[in-house]
PDB file of C-alpha atoms in Angstrom:
ATOM      1  CA  UNK A  21     -25.671  90.074  57.199  1.00  0.00           C
ATOM      2  CA  UNK A  22     -25.086  88.112  54.020  1.00  0.00           C
ATOM      3  CA  UNK A  23     -22.393  85.545  53.688  1.00  0.00           C
ATOM      4  CA  UNK A  24     -20.139  86.135  50.696  1.00  0.00           C
ATOM      5  CA  UNK A  25     -18.591  83.041  49.100  1.00  0.00           C
ATOM      6  CA  UNK A  26     -15.689  83.028  46.665  1.00  0.00           C
ATOM      7  CA  UNK A  27     -15.312  79.955  44.443  1.00  0.00           C
ATOM      8  CA  UNK A  28     -12.875  78.968  41.716  1.00  0.00           C
ATOM      9  CA  UNK A  29     -14.054  76.628  38.981  1.00  0.00           C
ATOM     10  CA  UNK A  30     -11.406  74.050  38.186  1.00  0.00           C
ATOM     11  CA  UNK A  31     -12.890  72.476  35.054  1.00  0.00           C
ATOM     12  CA  UNK A  32     -15.169  75.110  33.569  1.00  0.00           C
ATOM     13  CA  UNK A  33     -13.551  78.303  32.330  1.00  0.00           C
ATOM     14  CA  UNK A  34     -16.935  79.538  31.039  1.00  0.00           C
ATOM     15  CA  UNK A  35     -18.359  79.600  34.594  1.00  0.00           C
ATOM     16  CA  UNK A  36     -15.919  82.366  35.564  1.00  0.00           C
ATOM     17  CA  UNK A  37     -16.707  82.143  39.283  1.00  0.00           C
ATOM     18  CA  UNK A  38     -20.477  82.027  38.885  1.00  0.00           C
ATOM     19  CA  UNK A  39     -22.300  79.428  40.982  1.00  0.00           C
ATOM     20  CA  UNK A  40     -24.086  77.047  38.607  1.00  0.00           C
ATOM     21  CA  UNK A  41     -26.533  74.584  40.175  1.00  0.00           C
ATOM     22  CA  UNK A  42     -25.342  70.980  39.954  1.00  0.00           C
ATOM     23  CA  UNK A  43     -21.673  71.924  39.456  1.00  0.00           C
ATOM     24  CA  UNK A  44     -18.960  70.959  41.901  1.00  0.00           C
ATOM     25  CA  UNK A  45     -17.268  73.959  43.432  1.00  0.00           C
ATOM     26  CA  UNK A  46     -14.069  74.473  45.349  1.00  0.00           C
ATOM     27  CA  UNK A  47     -13.644  77.362  47.744  1.00  0.00           C
ATOM     28  CA  UNK A  48     -10.682  79.623  47.046  1.00  0.00           C
ATOM     29  CA  UNK A  49      -9.109  78.858  50.424  1.00  0.00           C
ATOM     30  CA  UNK A  50      -8.978  75.132  49.510  1.00  0.00           C
ATOM     31  CA  UNK A  51      -7.152  75.958  46.297  1.00  0.00           C
ATOM     32  CA  UNK A  52      -4.689  78.095  48.262  1.00  0.00           C
ATOM     33  CA  UNK A  53      -4.041  75.141  50.599  1.00  0.00           C
ATOM     34  CA  UNK A  54      -3.653  72.606  47.767  1.00  0.00           C
ATOM     35  CA  UNK A  55      -1.418  74.677  45.457  1.00  0.00           C
ATOM     36  CA  UNK A  56       1.803  74.341  47.543  1.00  0.00           C
ATOM     37  CA  UNK A  57       1.254  70.602  47.813  1.00  0.00           C
ATOM     38  CA  UNK A  58       0.876  70.308  44.044  1.00  0.00           C
ATOM     39  CA  UNK A  59       4.016  72.391  43.469  1.00  0.00           C
ATOM     40  CA  UNK A  60       5.977  70.226  45.932  1.00  0.00           C
ATOM     41  CA  UNK A  61       4.765  67.041  44.216  1.00  0.00           C
ATOM     42  CA  UNK A  62       5.747  68.388  40.811  1.00  0.00           C
ATOM     43  CA  UNK A  63       9.233  69.253  42.057  1.00  0.00           C
ATOM     44  CA  UNK A  64       9.642  65.884  43.754  1.00  0.00           C
ATOM     45  CA  UNK A  65       8.512  64.037  40.634  1.00  0.00           C
ATOM     46  CA  UNK A  66      10.922  65.890  38.334  1.00  0.00           C
ATOM     47  CA  UNK A  67      13.826  65.321  40.754  1.00  0.00           C
ATOM     48  CA  UNK A  68      12.992  61.630  41.027  1.00  0.00           C
ATOM     49  CA  UNK A  69      12.815  61.245  37.244  1.00  0.00           C
ATOM     50  CA  UNK A  70      16.206  62.956  36.817  1.00  0.00           C
ATOM     51  CA  UNK A  71      17.758  60.686  39.464  1.00  0.00           C
ATOM     52  CA  UNK A  72      16.293  57.568  37.880  1.00  0.00           C
ATOM     53  CA  UNK A  73      17.505  58.683  34.439  1.00  0.00           C
ATOM     54  CA  UNK A  74      21.051  59.209  35.692  1.00  0.00           C
ATOM     55  CA  UNK A  75      21.121  55.947  37.644  1.00  0.00           C
ATOM     56  CA  UNK A  76      19.748  53.816  34.844  1.00  0.00           C
ATOM     57  CA  UNK A  77      21.964  54.811  31.908  1.00  0.00           C
ATOM     58  CA  UNK A  78      23.297  51.239  31.708  1.00  0.00           C
ATOM     59  CA  UNK A  79      19.783  49.870  31.883  1.00  0.00           C
ATOM     60  CA  UNK A  80      18.769  52.181  29.033  1.00  0.00           C
ATOM     61  CA  UNK A  81      21.485  50.738  26.796  1.00  0.00           C
ATOM     62  CA  UNK A  82      20.361  47.228  27.581  1.00  0.00           C
ATOM     63  CA  UNK A  83      16.673  48.062  27.137  1.00  0.00           C
ATOM     64  CA  UNK A  84      17.334  49.693  23.766  1.00  0.00           C
ATOM     65  CA  UNK A  85      19.408  46.689  22.701  1.00  0.00           C
ATOM     66  CA  UNK A  86      16.680  44.244  23.770  1.00  0.00           C
ATOM     67  CA  UNK A  87      13.940  46.174  21.992  1.00  0.00           C
ATOM     68  CA  UNK A  88      15.823  47.010  18.786  1.00  0.00           C
ATOM     69  CA  UNK A  89      18.589  44.441  18.309  1.00  0.00           C
ATOM     70  CA  UNK A  90      18.122  41.242  20.298  1.00  0.00           C
ATOM     71  CA  UNK A  91      15.504  39.755  17.965  1.00  0.00           C
ATOM     72  CA  UNK A  92      18.220  39.233  15.362  1.00  0.00           C
ATOM     73  CA  UNK A  93      21.475  39.520  17.324  1.00  0.00           C
ATOM     74  CA  UNK A  94      20.295  37.621  20.413  1.00  0.00           C
ATOM     75  CA  UNK A  95      20.298  38.907  23.991  1.00  0.00           C
ATOM     76  CA  UNK A  96      24.031  38.203  24.285  1.00  0.00           C
ATOM     77  CA  UNK A  97      24.911  39.611  20.830  1.00  0.00           C
ATOM     78  CA  UNK A  98      26.091  36.262  19.467  1.00  0.00           C
ATOM     79  CA  UNK A  99      23.597  36.198  16.580  1.00  0.00           C
ATOM     80  CA  UNK A 100      22.516  32.754  17.751  1.00  0.00           C
ATOM     81  CA  UNK A 101      18.822  33.227  16.894  1.00  0.00           C
ATOM     82  CA  UNK A 102      16.668  31.803  14.116  1.00  0.00           C
ATOM     83  CA  UNK A 103      16.807  35.116  12.279  1.00  0.00           C
ATOM     84  CA  UNK A 104      20.513  35.562  13.017  1.00  0.00           C
ATOM     85  CA  UNK A 105      21.393  32.123  11.664  1.00  0.00           C
ATOM     86  CA  UNK A 106      19.252  32.461   8.549  1.00  0.00           C
ATOM     87  CA  UNK A 107      20.714  35.864   7.693  1.00  0.00           C
ATOM     88  CA  UNK A 108      24.278  34.994   8.756  1.00  0.00           C
ATOM     89  CA  UNK A 109      24.425  37.887  11.211  1.00  0.00           C
ATOM     90  CA  UNK A 110      27.935  38.357  12.625  1.00  0.00           C
ATOM     91  CA  UNK A 111      28.619  37.778  16.306  1.00  0.00           C
ATOM     92  CA  UNK A 112      28.943  41.204  17.932  1.00  0.00           C
ATOM     93  CA  UNK A 113      31.808  39.827  20.038  1.00  0.00           C
ATOM     94  CA  UNK A 114      33.827  38.940  16.926  1.00  0.00           C
ATOM     95  CA  UNK A 115      37.020  40.709  15.899  1.00  0.00           C
ATOM     96  CA  UNK A 116      35.257  41.670  12.649  1.00  0.00           C
ATOM     97  CA  UNK A 117      32.773  43.794  14.622  1.00  0.00           C
ATOM     98  CA  UNK A 118      34.950  44.867  17.550  1.00  0.00           C
ATOM     99  CA  UNK A 119      37.786  46.107  15.307  1.00  0.00           C
ATOM    100  CA  UNK A 120      35.485  48.769  13.849  1.00  0.00           C
ATOM    101  CA  UNK A 121      35.631  52.266  15.323  1.00  0.00           C
ATOM    102  CA  UNK A 122      32.745  53.652  17.351  1.00  0.00           C
ATOM    103  CA  UNK A 123      31.919  55.934  14.409  1.00  0.00           C
ATOM    104  CA  UNK A 124      31.778  52.945  12.040  1.00  0.00           C
ATOM    105  CA  UNK A 125      29.488  51.014  14.388  1.00  0.00           C
ATOM    106  CA  UNK A 126      27.247  54.066  14.783  1.00  0.00           C
ATOM    107  CA  UNK A 127      27.132  54.377  10.980  1.00  0.00           C
ATOM    108  CA  UNK A 128      25.997  50.741  10.618  1.00  0.00           C
ATOM    109  CA  UNK A 129      23.334  51.172  13.304  1.00  0.00           C
ATOM    110  CA  UNK A 130      22.145  54.463  11.785  1.00  0.00           C
ATOM    111  CA  UNK A 131      22.108  53.501   8.111  1.00  0.00           C
ATOM    112  CA  UNK A 132      21.949  49.706   8.226  1.00  0.00           C
ATOM    113  CA  UNK A 133      24.165  47.290   6.360  1.00  0.00           C
ATOM    114  CA  UNK A 134      23.376  44.305   4.152  1.00  0.00           C
ATOM    115  CA  UNK A 135      20.095  42.965   5.562  1.00  0.00           C
ATOM    116  CA  UNK A 136      20.219  45.096   8.727  1.00  0.00           C
ATOM    117  CA  UNK A 137      17.675  47.920   8.558  1.00  0.00           C
ATOM    118  CA  UNK A 138      18.589  51.533   9.351  1.00  0.00           C
ATOM    119  CA  UNK A 139      17.639  52.795  12.810  1.00  0.00           C
ATOM    120  CA  UNK A 140      18.309  56.518  12.379  1.00  0.00           C
ATOM    121  CA  UNK A 141      14.578  57.116  11.929  1.00  0.00           C
ATOM    122  CA  UNK A 142      13.567  55.309  15.105  1.00  0.00           C
ATOM    123  CA  UNK A 143      16.498  55.903  17.475  1.00  0.00           C
ATOM    124  CA  UNK A 144      18.065  59.157  18.612  1.00  0.00           C
ATOM    125  CA  UNK A 145      21.797  59.774  18.222  1.00  0.00           C
ATOM    126  CA  UNK A 146      22.070  59.300  21.988  1.00  0.00           C
ATOM    127  CA  UNK A 147      20.440  55.861  21.782  1.00  0.00           C
ATOM    128  CA  UNK A 148      22.716  54.906  18.885  1.00  0.00           C
ATOM    129  CA  UNK A 149      25.756  55.972  20.918  1.00  0.00           C
ATOM    130  CA  UNK A 150      24.402  53.932  23.863  1.00  0.00           C
ATOM    131  CA  UNK A 151      24.114  50.894  21.586  1.00  0.00           C
ATOM    132  CA  UNK A 152      27.737  51.264  20.462  1.00  0.00           C
ATOM    133  CA  UNK A 153      28.735  51.355  24.132  1.00  0.00           C
ATOM    134  CA  UNK A 154      26.620  48.268  24.787  1.00  0.00           C
ATOM    135  CA  UNK A 155      28.246  46.375  21.895  1.00  0.00           C
ATOM    136  CA  UNK A 156      31.648  47.157  23.432  1.00  0.00           C
ATOM    137  CA  UNK A 157      30.414  45.978  26.838  1.00  0.00           C
ATOM    138  CA  UNK A 158      29.103  42.726  25.369  1.00  0.00           C
ATOM    139  CA  UNK A 159      32.592  41.898  24.090  1.00  0.00           C
ATOM    140  CA  UNK A 160      34.121  42.688  27.485  1.00  0.00           C
ATOM    141  CA  UNK A 161      31.577  40.490  29.287  1.00  0.00           C
ATOM    142  CA  UNK A 162      32.340  37.583  26.971  1.00  0.00           C
ATOM    143  CA  UNK A 163      36.097  38.004  27.450  1.00  0.00           C
ATOM    144  CA  UNK A 164      35.668  37.973  31.230  1.00  0.00           C
ATOM    145  CA  UNK A 165      33.439  34.871  31.178  1.00  0.00           C
ATOM    146  CA  UNK A 166      35.945  32.857  29.108  1.00  0.00           C
TER     147      UNK A 166
END
């Protein structure tokens, strides 16, 4: 009686189930056992990512601000940085900035103004909206701390 083996090649589509000396092989039953585990991990990972995304919306605003704006505007939005002082960047808490509508602020972020560069090429509309929200929050935080 001959023993019949069935193998599936994971990395070599040219092998097409043929046993090639020196190649690693995985029996079909092992693949059948591993597949549900891989599917469960994929589902768990996507659920975790969605939960983290929803929970960290505020963190996303702050992260985007730190990476795109804080170099000039400062972490607190005051413009109290070397670049901010040299370019006379307005304090984001000021009435001059806060009196603008959300659409006007989004326009400035998207297209730039004076020496501020445009960010529409590097930030999505969602990120720009998040930055407008963050600018509003910065003003509220300052008002509360005073």
